[in-house]
Amino acid sequence: MKTMKKLYKNLIIIAALSPLLLFTACEDFLDLSPTNSIPSTIAITNKGTANAAIIGAYNSVQNYYSNYYITLGTITADNVSYNGTLSQYLQLDQNSVSPDNAGTVYVYQTIYAGINSANSIIAAIGNVSDPLFTEAEKNKILGEAYFIRALGYFDLARGWGGVQLQLNPTTDLGALSGIKRSTLAQTYDQVLADLTKAEELLPEDDSTTRNRAQKNAARALRARLHLYREEWGEAETYATSVINSTKYSLVKPFKTFFTSPFLSSESVFELTFTSNDKNSYWNLWYPSTVGGQYTLKPSDALVAKLNDSNVGGTRKDIIQGSGNSVYGVLYNTVSTSTDPAYVIRIAELYLIRAEARIKKTSPDISGALSDLNKIRDRADIPDFDSSDKNVIIQAIEDENSIEFAFEPHRWFDLVRTKRVGTVLGLTNTDYWLFPLPASDILSDPDVEQNPGY
């Protein structure tokens, strides 16, 4: 159980890149300015530049989903522990995060970079006159931009609460000055508006594309959004719409989706990497004997659960080693650094629907158990059975914890269900949100820091 340590009270202005130098597992960093106003460098004038711009927007999402963002959702909870001495990881592991923490600053700024890229596309695409650029192609790119902006604001909201909503491209550092933070509800309203627009514009799913947004990716993220907002009926509806697509299925055995990955039927939306565009996140998980840093380590409690045939089942394949040298292998392309970043898997949609069914006004116990047991069956563990609503809710929480042990779910799940205090011992709710970067607070008096920092 983790305990709370007293946080820093004196904020220090730092250069935007200086804390990032401490992070050595990933070599490719954006040259970020110290605020969330990131200039767009691509002029969108024709089909070619529009395509380049949307690829750039996806690259911004890759930049935060291939390193620190996953860490924010894992090391802060009970499945993953820190196995080193660097302060930015130690703060996250101990839930004692300073406003200049390299991880939270990097993610916050990089998400805004993606949002700004999306804003540039949304603002420009309607003015592009190119006979080779069809209306369908314009709509596809525009829909992708709305999806990327929705994902960015959703990820900001669940990590930092309500944030500044900037819906126009930003080209100078003063553009956000005077924009106050929106509430969490208002931020989620914007996410919903963007997802509604994205679903309208995006093409229907084809049989192979999983690394660019299509209609079901927007529907899946909307199901997650409704779950976070405790809108159970809508969460069930949108999860069902994705589950009913023949494009997606749970792969078996469990390890198939990450040992033979890349656009498998398990994936609703993922981010792909190549040998020229690497994802070196495996480096944090693997021991030095195979060239890793072993910065992130499965907790002893998680290892025990994974090795329990009635709990982990075949999901034990996400760990290797023994004794004090157990390590995670979800990210495992040691020689090529091409692991995908798994943003939404179909397993999540089953568990979203299970939770929505059991928590709605008239609980659907059999439906919730059916969805829960699809995940358990895939892992070769016994079916779960109960008629007690609260017992089933706990079983769904436990299943989420194991199913997505090394993906950025556990911390955010505990925050949204208000279970952080019970599970982690972190009872001060101020610290259930991350601090905004110190540089943003000090540079703009209209931006309020989260309480407690």
CSV table of C-alpha atoms in Angstrom, one decimal:
chain,number,residue,atom,x,y,z
A,1,MET,CA,0.0,0.0,0.0
A,2,LYS,CA,1.4,3.4,-1.0
A,3,THR,CA,1.6,6.3,1.4
A,4,MET,CA,1.4,10.0,0.8
A,5,LYS,CA,4.5,12.2,1.1
A,6,LYS,CA,4.5,15.9,1.6
A,7,LEU,CA,4.7,17.6,-1.8
A,8,TYR,CA,6.9,20.4,-2.9
A,9,LYS,CA,5.5,23.8,-2.2
A,10,ASN,CA,8.1,26.0,-4.0
A,11,LEU,CA,7.6,25.8,-7.7
A,12,ILE,CA,10.7,26.2,-9.9
A,13,ILE,CA,10.7,27.6,-13.4
A,14,ILE,CA,12.6,25.2,-15.6
A,15,ALA,CA,13.6,25.0,-19.2
A,16,ALA,CA,11.1,22.9,-21.1
A,17,LEU,CA,13.6,20.2,-22.1
A,18,SER,CA,15.8,20.0,-19.1
A,19,PRO,CA,13.8,17.5,-17.1
A,20,LEU,CA,13.3,15.4,-20.2
A,21,LEU,CA,17.0,14.8,-20.4
A,22,LEU,CA,16.6,12.4,-17.4
A,23,PHE,CA,14.5,10.1,-19.5
A,24,THR,CA,16.8,7.9,-21.6
A,25,ALA,CA,14.6,5.1,-22.8
A,26,CYS,CA,13.2,7.1,-25.7
A,27,GLU,CA,15.4,9.3,-28.0
A,28,ASP,CA,12.8,11.2,-30.0
A,29,PHE,CA,11.4,14.3,-28.2
A,30,LEU,CA,9.5,17.2,-29.5
A,31,ASP,CA,11.1,20.6,-29.0
A,32,LEU,CA,8.3,21.8,-26.7
A,33,SER,CA,7.8,25.4,-25.6
A,34,PRO,CA,7.1,25.7,-21.9
A,35,THR,CA,3.3,26.2,-22.4
A,36,ASN,CA,0.6,24.3,-24.1
A,37,SER,CA,0.8,26.6,-27.2
A,38,ILE,CA,2.6,24.6,-29.8
A,39,PRO,CA,3.0,26.1,-33.2
A,40,SER,CA,1.9,24.2,-36.3
A,41,THR,CA,4.7,24.0,-38.9
A,42,ILE,CA,2.7,22.5,-41.8
A,43,ALA,CA,0.8,24.8,-44.2
A,44,ILE,CA,-2.2,22.8,-45.4
A,45,THR,CA,-2.7,23.8,-49.0
A,46,ASN,CA,-3.5,20.6,-50.9
A,47,LYS,CA,-4.0,16.8,-50.6
A,48,GLY,CA,-0.4,16.1,-50.0
A,49,THR,CA,0.1,18.6,-47.2
A,50,ALA,CA,-3.2,17.6,-45.6
A,51,ASN,CA,-2.1,14.0,-45.5
A,52,ALA,CA,1.3,15.1,-44.0
A,53,ALA,CA,-0.5,17.2,-41.4
A,54,ILE,CA,-2.7,14.3,-40.2
A,55,ILE,CA,0.3,12.0,-40.0
A,56,GLY,CA,2.0,14.6,-37.9
A,57,ALA,CA,-1.0,14.7,-35.6
A,58,TYR,CA,-0.8,10.9,-35.1
A,59,ASN,CA,2.9,11.3,-34.4
A,60,SER,CA,2.1,13.6,-31.5
A,61,VAL,CA,-0.2,11.0,-30.0
A,62,GLN,CA,2.6,8.4,-30.5
A,63,ASN,CA,5.0,10.6,-28.7
A,64,TYR,CA,3.0,10.4,-25.4
A,65,TYR,CA,1.6,6.9,-25.8
A,66,SER,CA,5.0,5.4,-26.4
A,67,ASN,CA,6.5,6.3,-23.0
A,68,TYR,CA,5.4,8.4,-20.1
A,69,TYR,CA,1.7,8.3,-20.5
A,70,ILE,CA,1.6,4.5,-20.0
A,71,THR,CA,3.8,5.0,-16.9
A,72,LEU,CA,1.4,7.6,-15.5
A,73,GLY,CA,-1.4,5.0,-15.6
A,74,THR,CA,0.6,2.1,-14.2
A,75,ILE,CA,3.3,3.0,-11.7
A,76,THR,CA,1.0,5.3,-9.8
A,77,ALA,CA,-1.2,2.3,-8.9
A,78,ASP,CA,-0.5,-1.2,-7.4
A,79,ASN,CA,0.5,-3.4,-10.4
A,80,VAL,CA,3.8,-1.7,-11.2
A,81,SER,CA,6.6,-0.5,-9.0
A,82,TYR,CA,9.7,1.6,-9.6
A,83,ASN,CA,13.0,-0.2,-9.7
A,84,GLY,CA,15.4,2.7,-9.7
A,85,THR,CA,16.4,6.1,-8.2
A,86,LEU,CA,15.4,8.8,-10.7
A,87,SER,CA,13.1,11.4,-9.0
A,88,GLN,CA,10.5,11.7,-11.7
A,89,TYR,CA,9.6,8.0,-11.5
A,90,LEU,CA,10.0,7.8,-7.7
A,91,GLN,CA,7.5,10.7,-7.3
A,92,LEU,CA,5.0,8.9,-9.5
A,93,ASP,CA,5.5,5.6,-7.7
A,94,GLN,CA,5.0,7.3,-4.3
A,95,ASN,CA,2.1,9.5,-5.5
A,96,SER,CA,4.1,12.5,-4.5
A,97,VAL,CA,4.4,14.4,-7.7
A,98,SER,CA,5.9,17.9,-8.0
A,99,PRO,CA,4.6,20.4,-10.7
A,100,ASP,CA,8.0,20.1,-12.5
A,101,ASN,CA,7.9,16.3,-12.7
A,102,ALA,CA,9.5,15.4,-16.0
A,103,GLY,CA,6.8,12.8,-16.8
A,104,THR,CA,3.7,14.8,-16.2
A,105,VAL,CA,5.1,17.9,-17.8
A,106,TYR,CA,6.1,16.0,-20.9
A,107,VAL,CA,2.7,14.3,-21.3
A,108,TYR,CA,0.7,17.4,-20.7
A,109,GLN,CA,2.7,19.4,-23.2
A,110,THR,CA,2.8,16.7,-25.8
A,111,ILE,CA,-1.0,16.1,-25.6
A,112,TYR,CA,-1.5,19.8,-26.3
A,113,ALA,CA,0.9,19.5,-29.3
A,114,GLY,CA,-1.4,16.8,-30.7
A,115,ILE,CA,-4.5,18.9,-30.0
A,116,ASN,CA,-2.9,21.9,-31.8
A,117,SER,CA,-2.0,19.8,-34.8
A,118,ALA,CA,-5.7,18.6,-34.9
A,119,ASN,CA,-6.8,22.3,-34.6
A,120,SER,CA,-4.7,23.3,-37.5
A,121,ILE,CA,-6.3,20.6,-39.7
A,122,ILE,CA,-9.8,21.4,-38.6
A,123,ALA,CA,-9.3,25.1,-39.3
A,124,ALA,CA,-7.6,24.6,-42.7
A,125,ILE,CA,-9.2,21.7,-44.4
A,126,GLY,CA,-12.4,23.4,-45.6
A,127,ASN,CA,-10.3,26.0,-47.4
A,128,VAL,CA,-8.2,23.6,-49.4
A,129,SER,CA,-8.9,23.7,-53.1
A,130,ASP,CA,-7.3,20.7,-54.9
A,131,PRO,CA,-9.1,18.8,-57.7
A,132,LEU,CA,-7.2,15.7,-56.6
A,133,PHE,CA,-8.6,16.0,-53.0
A,134,THR,CA,-12.1,14.5,-52.9
A,135,GLU,CA,-14.8,15.4,-50.4
A,136,ALA,CA,-14.6,11.8,-49.0
A,137,GLU,CA,-10.8,12.2,-48.4
A,138,LYS,CA,-11.3,15.6,-46.8
A,139,ASN,CA,-14.0,14.2,-44.5
A,140,LYS,CA,-11.8,11.3,-43.5
A,141,ILE,CA,-8.9,13.5,-42.5
A,142,LEU,CA,-11.2,15.9,-40.8
A,143,GLY,CA,-12.8,13.1,-38.8
A,144,GLU,CA,-9.4,11.8,-37.8
A,145,ALA,CA,-8.5,15.3,-36.5
A,146,TYR,CA,-11.6,15.5,-34.4
A,147,PHE,CA,-10.9,12.0,-33.0
A,148,ILE,CA,-7.3,13.0,-32.1
A,149,ARG,CA,-8.5,16.2,-30.4
A,150,ALA,CA,-11.1,14.2,-28.5
A,151,LEU,CA,-8.6,11.6,-27.4
A,152,GLY,CA,-6.2,14.4,-26.3
A,153,TYR,CA,-8.8,16.3,-24.2
A,154,PHE,CA,-10.0,13.0,-22.7
A,155,ASP,CA,-6.5,12.0,-21.6
A,156,LEU,CA,-5.9,15.5,-20.2
A,157,ALA,CA,-9.2,15.4,-18.3
A,158,ARG,CA,-8.8,12.1,-16.6
A,159,GLY,CA,-5.2,13.0,-15.6
A,160,TRP,CA,-5.5,16.7,-14.7
A,161,GLY,CA,-9.3,17.4,-14.5
A,162,GLY,CA,-10.8,20.3,-16.4
A,163,VAL,CA,-8.3,22.1,-18.6
A,164,GLN,CA,-8.0,25.0,-20.9
A,165,LEU,CA,-10.0,24.4,-24.1
A,166,GLN,CA,-8.2,25.7,-27.1
A,167,LEU,CA,-10.1,24.9,-30.3
A,168,ASN,CA,-8.1,27.1,-32.7
A,169,PRO,CA,-4.6,26.6,-33.9
A,170,THR,CA,-2.1,28.3,-31.7
A,171,THR,CA,0.9,30.1,-33.3
A,172,ASP,CA,2.2,32.4,-30.5
A,173,LEU,CA,2.8,32.0,-26.9
A,174,GLY,CA,0.2,34.5,-25.8
A,175,ALA,CA,-2.8,32.8,-27.5
A,176,LEU,CA,-3.9,30.9,-24.4
A,177,SER,CA,-3.5,33.8,-22.0
A,178,GLY,CA,-6.7,34.7,-20.5
A,179,ILE,CA,-8.4,31.4,-21.2
A,180,LYS,CA,-9.5,30.0,-17.8
A,181,ARG,CA,-9.7,26.3,-17.1
A,182,SER,CA,-13.0,24.6,-18.0
A,183,THR,CA,-14.6,22.3,-15.5
A,184,LEU,CA,-14.3,18.5,-15.9
A,185,ALA,CA,-17.8,18.3,-17.1
A,186,GLN,CA,-17.2,21.0,-19.8
A,187,THR,CA,-14.0,19.3,-20.9
A,188,TYR,CA,-15.9,16.0,-21.3
A,189,ASP,CA,-18.6,17.9,-23.1
A,190,GLN,CA,-16.0,19.0,-25.7
A,191,VAL,CA,-14.7,15.4,-26.0
A,192,LEU,CA,-18.3,14.2,-26.7
A,193,ALA,CA,-18.8,17.0,-29.3
A,194,ASP,CA,-15.6,16.0,-31.1
A,195,LEU,CA,-16.4,12.3,-31.0
A,196,THR,CA,-19.9,13.0,-32.4
A,197,LYS,CA,-18.4,14.9,-35.2
A,198,ALA,CA,-15.6,12.3,-35.8
A,199,GLU,CA,-18.2,9.5,-36.0
A,200,GLU,CA,-20.2,11.5,-38.5
A,201,LEU,CA,-17.1,12.2,-40.8
A,202,LEU,CA,-15.0,9.0,-40.5
A,203,PRO,CA,-15.4,6.2,-42.9
A,204,GLU,CA,-17.0,2.9,-42.0
A,205,ASP,CA,-14.5,0.4,-40.8
A,206,ASP,CA,-12.6,-1.7,-43.4
A,207,SER,CA,-11.3,-5.1,-42.5
A,208,THR,CA,-7.7,-4.2,-41.8
A,209,THR,CA,-7.1,-0.6,-40.6
A,210,ARG,CA,-6.5,-0.4,-36.9
A,211,ASN,CA,-3.9,2.3,-36.6
A,212,ARG,CA,-6.0,5.2,-38.0
A,213,ALA,CA,-9.3,6.2,-36.6
A,214,GLN,CA,-12.5,4.9,-38.3
A,215,LYS,CA,-16.1,5.0,-37.1
A,216,ASN,CA,-15.7,2.2,-34.5
A,217,ALA,CA,-12.6,3.8,-32.9
A,218,ALA,CA,-14.8,6.9,-32.3
A,219,ARG,CA,-17.6,4.7,-30.9
A,220,ALA,CA,-15.2,2.8,-28.7
A,221,LEU,CA,-13.7,6.0,-27.2
A,222,ARG,CA,-17.2,7.3,-26.7
A,223,ALA,CA,-18.1,4.1,-24.8
A,224,ARG,CA,-15.2,4.8,-22.5
A,225,LEU,CA,-16.2,8.5,-22.1
A,226,HIS,CA,-19.7,7.5,-21.1
A,227,LEU,CA,-18.3,5.0,-18.6
A,228,TYR,CA,-16.2,7.8,-17.0
A,229,ARG,CA,-19.3,10.0,-16.8
A,230,GLU,CA,-21.4,7.2,-15.3
A,231,GLU,CA,-23.8,7.3,-18.2
A,232,TRP,CA,-24.4,3.6,-18.1
A,233,GLY,CA,-27.0,3.3,-20.9
A,234,GLU,CA,-24.9,5.1,-23.4
A,235,ALA,CA,-21.8,3.2,-22.4
A,236,GLU,CA,-23.6,-0.1,-23.0
A,237,THR,CA,-25.0,1.1,-26.3
A,238,TYR,CA,-21.7,2.3,-27.7
A,239,ALA,CA,-19.7,-0.7,-26.4
A,240,THR,CA,-22.3,-3.0,-28.0
A,241,SER,CA,-22.0,-1.3,-31.3
A,242,VAL,CA,-18.3,-2.0,-31.4
A,243,ILE,CA,-18.5,-5.6,-30.0
A,244,ASN,CA,-21.1,-6.4,-32.7
A,245,SER,CA,-18.6,-5.5,-35.5
A,246,THR,CA,-17.2,-8.7,-37.1
A,247,LYS,CA,-13.9,-6.8,-37.4
A,248,TYR,CA,-13.0,-7.4,-33.7
A,249,SER,CA,-12.6,-10.5,-31.7
A,250,LEU,CA,-10.7,-11.7,-28.6
A,251,VAL,CA,-7.6,-13.6,-29.7
A,252,LYS,CA,-6.5,-16.8,-28.1
A,253,PRO,CA,-4.2,-17.5,-26.4
A,254,PHE,CA,-3.9,-14.2,-24.6
A,255,LYS,CA,-0.3,-13.6,-25.6
A,256,THR,CA,-1.2,-13.7,-29.3
A,257,PHE,CA,-2.0,-10.0,-29.4
A,258,PHE,CA,1.4,-8.9,-28.3
A,259,THR,CA,3.7,-11.7,-29.4
A,260,SER,CA,2.2,-11.8,-32.9
A,261,PRO,CA,0.9,-8.3,-33.0
A,262,PHE,CA,0.3,-5.6,-35.3
A,263,LEU,CA,-3.2,-5.0,-36.4
A,264,SER,CA,-4.7,-8.2,-34.9
A,265,SER,CA,-8.4,-8.5,-34.5
A,266,GLU,CA,-8.0,-7.7,-30.8
A,267,SER,CA,-7.1,-4.1,-31.6
A,268,VAL,CA,-9.8,-1.5,-32.0
A,269,PHE,CA,-7.2,1.4,-32.2
A,270,GLU,CA,-3.5,1.2,-31.8
A,271,LEU,CA,-0.4,3.2,-32.8
A,272,THR,CA,2.1,1.5,-34.9
A,273,PHE,CA,5.9,2.0,-35.0
A,274,THR,CA,8.6,1.0,-37.4
A,275,SER,CA,12.4,0.5,-37.3
A,276,ASN,CA,12.6,4.1,-38.6
A,277,ASP,CA,10.0,5.4,-36.1
A,278,LYS,CA,10.8,3.4,-32.9
A,279,ASN,CA,9.0,2.7,-29.8
A,280,SER,CA,11.7,1.9,-27.2
A,281,TYR,CA,9.3,1.5,-24.2
A,282,TRP,CA,10.4,-2.1,-23.8
A,283,ASN,CA,13.7,-0.7,-22.5
A,284,LEU,CA,12.0,0.3,-19.2
A,285,TRP,CA,10.7,-3.2,-18.6
A,286,TYR,CA,13.6,-5.5,-19.6
A,287,PRO,CA,16.6,-6.2,-17.3
A,288,SER,CA,20.1,-5.2,-18.2
A,289,THR,CA,21.0,-8.7,-19.3
A,290,VAL,CA,19.0,-8.1,-22.5
A,291,GLY,CA,19.8,-4.4,-22.9
A,292,GLY,CA,17.0,-2.9,-20.8
A,293,GLN,CA,17.0,-0.5,-17.8
A,294,TYR,CA,14.5,-2.5,-15.7
A,295,THR,CA,13.0,0.8,-14.5
A,296,LEU,CA,9.5,-0.5,-14.3
A,297,LYS,CA,8.8,-3.8,-12.4
A,298,PRO,CA,5.7,-5.9,-11.8
A,299,SER,CA,4.7,-5.6,-8.2
A,300,ASP,CA,4.9,-8.7,-6.0
A,301,ALA,CA,1.2,-8.7,-5.6
A,302,LEU,CA,0.6,-8.7,-9.3
A,303,VAL,CA,3.1,-11.5,-9.9
A,304,ALA,CA,1.2,-13.6,-7.4
A,305,LYS,CA,-2.1,-12.9,-9.1
A,306,LEU,CA,-0.7,-13.6,-12.6
A,307,ASN,CA,0.8,-16.9,-11.4
A,308,ASP,CA,-2.6,-18.0,-9.9
A,309,SER,CA,-4.2,-20.2,-12.4
A,310,ASN,CA,-7.7,-19.1,-11.2
A,311,VAL,CA,-6.8,-15.4,-11.5
A,312,GLY,CA,-4.2,-14.8,-14.1
A,313,GLY,CA,-4.5,-17.9,-16.2
A,314,THR,CA,-2.7,-17.5,-19.5
A,315,ARG,CA,-2.2,-13.8,-18.8
A,316,LYS,CA,0.9,-14.9,-16.8
A,317,ASP,CA,2.6,-14.8,-20.2
A,318,ILE,CA,3.0,-11.0,-19.8
A,319,ILE,CA,5.8,-11.7,-17.3
A,320,GLN,CA,9.0,-13.7,-17.4
A,321,GLY,CA,11.8,-14.4,-15.0
A,322,SER,CA,11.7,-15.6,-11.4
A,323,GLY,CA,12.2,-14.5,-7.8
A,324,ASN,CA,13.3,-10.9,-7.6
A,325,SER,CA,14.0,-10.7,-11.3
A,326,VAL,CA,10.5,-11.0,-12.8
A,327,TYR,CA,9.9,-8.5,-15.6
A,328,GLY,CA,7.1,-7.5,-17.9
A,329,VAL,CA,7.2,-8.6,-21.6
A,330,LEU,CA,4.1,-6.9,-23.0
A,331,TYR,CA,6.4,-4.6,-24.8
A,332,ASN,CA,8.9,-7.0,-26.2
A,333,THR,CA,10.4,-6.0,-29.6
A,334,VAL,CA,13.9,-5.8,-28.1
A,335,SER,CA,15.7,-6.0,-31.4
A,336,THR,CA,13.5,-3.7,-33.5
A,337,SER,CA,11.6,-1.4,-31.1
A,338,THR,CA,8.4,-1.7,-33.0
A,339,ASP,CA,5.8,-2.5,-30.3
A,340,PRO,CA,2.4,-1.0,-30.9
A,341,ALA,CA,0.9,1.3,-28.3
A,342,TYR,CA,-2.4,-0.4,-27.4
A,343,VAL,CA,-4.9,2.4,-27.0
A,344,ILE,CA,-8.2,0.5,-27.2
A,345,ARG,CA,-8.6,-3.3,-27.3
A,346,ILE,CA,-11.9,-5.1,-27.8
A,347,ALA,CA,-11.4,-6.7,-24.3
A,348,GLU,CA,-12.0,-3.2,-22.8
A,349,LEU,CA,-15.3,-2.9,-24.6
A,350,TYR,CA,-16.6,-6.2,-23.0
A,351,LEU,CA,-15.6,-4.9,-19.6
A,352,ILE,CA,-17.0,-1.5,-20.2
A,353,ARG,CA,-20.3,-3.1,-21.1
A,354,ALA,CA,-20.1,-5.5,-18.1
A,355,GLU,CA,-19.7,-2.5,-15.7
A,356,ALA,CA,-22.4,-0.5,-17.4
A,357,ARG,CA,-24.8,-3.4,-17.3
A,358,ILE,CA,-24.3,-4.1,-13.6
A,359,LYS,CA,-24.4,-0.4,-12.6
A,360,LYS,CA,-27.4,0.8,-14.5
A,361,THR,CA,-30.7,1.5,-12.7
A,362,SER,CA,-32.0,-1.9,-13.5
A,363,PRO,CA,-28.9,-4.1,-13.4
A,364,ASP,CA,-28.5,-6.8,-16.0
A,365,ILE,CA,-26.7,-9.4,-13.9
A,366,SER,CA,-26.7,-12.1,-16.5
A,367,GLY,CA,-25.5,-9.8,-19.2
A,368,ALA,CA,-22.7,-8.4,-17.0
A,369,LEU,CA,-21.6,-11.9,-16.1
A,370,SER,CA,-21.6,-13.0,-19.7
A,371,ASP,CA,-19.3,-10.1,-20.7
A,372,LEU,CA,-17.0,-10.7,-17.7
A,373,ASN,CA,-16.7,-14.4,-18.4
A,374,LYS,CA,-15.8,-13.8,-22.0
A,375,ILE,CA,-12.6,-12.1,-20.7
A,376,ARG,CA,-12.1,-14.9,-18.2
A,377,ASP,CA,-12.7,-17.7,-20.7
A,378,ARG,CA,-10.1,-16.2,-23.0
A,379,ALA,CA,-7.6,-16.3,-20.2
A,380,ASP,CA,-8.6,-19.9,-19.4
A,381,ILE,CA,-9.8,-19.2,-15.9
A,382,PRO,CA,-13.1,-20.4,-14.4
A,383,ASP,CA,-16.3,-18.5,-15.0
A,384,PHE,CA,-17.4,-16.1,-12.3
A,385,ASP,CA,-20.8,-16.4,-10.8
A,386,SER,CA,-22.7,-14.3,-8.2
A,387,SER,CA,-26.1,-12.7,-7.8
A,388,ASP,CA,-24.6,-9.9,-5.6
A,389,LYS,CA,-24.3,-6.6,-7.5
A,390,ASN,CA,-21.4,-5.3,-5.4
A,391,VAL,CA,-19.5,-8.6,-5.6
A,392,ILE,CA,-19.8,-8.5,-9.4
A,393,ILE,CA,-18.6,-4.8,-9.5
A,394,GLN,CA,-15.5,-5.8,-7.6
A,395,ALA,CA,-14.9,-8.8,-9.9
A,396,ILE,CA,-15.1,-6.5,-12.9
A,397,GLU,CA,-12.6,-4.1,-11.3
A,398,ASP,CA,-10.3,-7.0,-10.5
A,399,GLU,CA,-10.5,-8.3,-14.0
A,400,ASN,CA,-9.7,-4.9,-15.5
A,401,SER,CA,-6.6,-4.8,-13.2
A,402,ILE,CA,-5.2,-8.1,-14.5
A,403,GLU,CA,-6.3,-7.8,-18.1
A,404,PHE,CA,-4.6,-4.4,-18.6
A,405,ALA,CA,-1.9,-4.8,-16.0
A,406,PHE,CA,0.8,-2.9,-18.0
A,407,GLU,CA,-1.5,-0.6,-20.1
A,408,PRO,CA,-2.6,2.8,-18.8
A,409,HIS,CA,-5.9,1.8,-17.1
A,410,ARG,CA,-5.5,0.9,-13.4
A,411,TRP,CA,-4.8,4.3,-11.9
A,412,PHE,CA,-7.5,6.0,-14.0
A,413,ASP,CA,-10.0,3.3,-13.1
A,414,LEU,CA,-9.3,3.7,-9.4
A,415,VAL,CA,-9.7,7.5,-9.7
A,416,ARG,CA,-13.0,7.4,-11.7
A,417,THR,CA,-14.5,4.9,-9.2
A,418,LYS,CA,-13.2,6.8,-6.2
A,419,ARG,CA,-11.3,3.7,-5.0
A,420,VAL,CA,-7.9,5.2,-4.7
A,421,GLY,CA,-8.1,5.7,-1.0
A,422,THR,CA,-9.3,2.2,-0.3
A,423,VAL,CA,-6.9,0.4,-2.6
A,424,LEU,CA,-3.8,2.5,-2.4
A,425,GLY,CA,-4.2,4.3,0.9
A,426,LEU,CA,-4.1,7.7,-0.8
A,427,THR,CA,-7.0,9.3,0.9
A,428,ASN,CA,-6.3,13.0,0.1
A,429,THR,CA,-8.3,13.4,-3.1
A,430,ASP,CA,-6.3,16.5,-4.1
A,431,TYR,CA,-3.6,14.1,-5.2
A,432,TRP,CA,-5.9,12.0,-7.4
A,433,LEU,CA,-5.1,14.5,-10.2
A,434,PHE,CA,-1.6,15.4,-11.5
A,435,PRO,CA,-0.3,18.9,-11.1
A,436,LEU,CA,-0.2,21.3,-14.1
A,437,PRO,CA,3.3,22.2,-15.1
A,438,ALA,CA,4.9,24.9,-12.9
A,439,SER,CA,5.9,26.9,-16.0
A,440,ASP,CA,2.3,27.2,-17.1
A,441,ILE,CA,1.1,28.4,-13.8
A,442,LEU,CA,3.8,31.0,-13.4
A,443,SER,CA,3.5,32.2,-17.0
A,444,ASP,CA,-0.2,32.7,-17.0
A,445,PRO,CA,-2.1,34.1,-13.9
A,446,ASP,CA,-5.4,32.9,-15.4
A,447,VAL,CA,-4.4,29.3,-15.1
A,448,GLU,CA,-5.2,27.8,-11.7
A,449,GLN,CA,-3.2,24.9,-10.3
A,450,ASN,CA,-4.9,21.8,-9.0
A,451,PRO,CA,-5.5,21.9,-5.2
A,452,GLY,CA,-2.7,20.6,-3.0
A,453,TYR,CA,0.1,21.8,-5.3
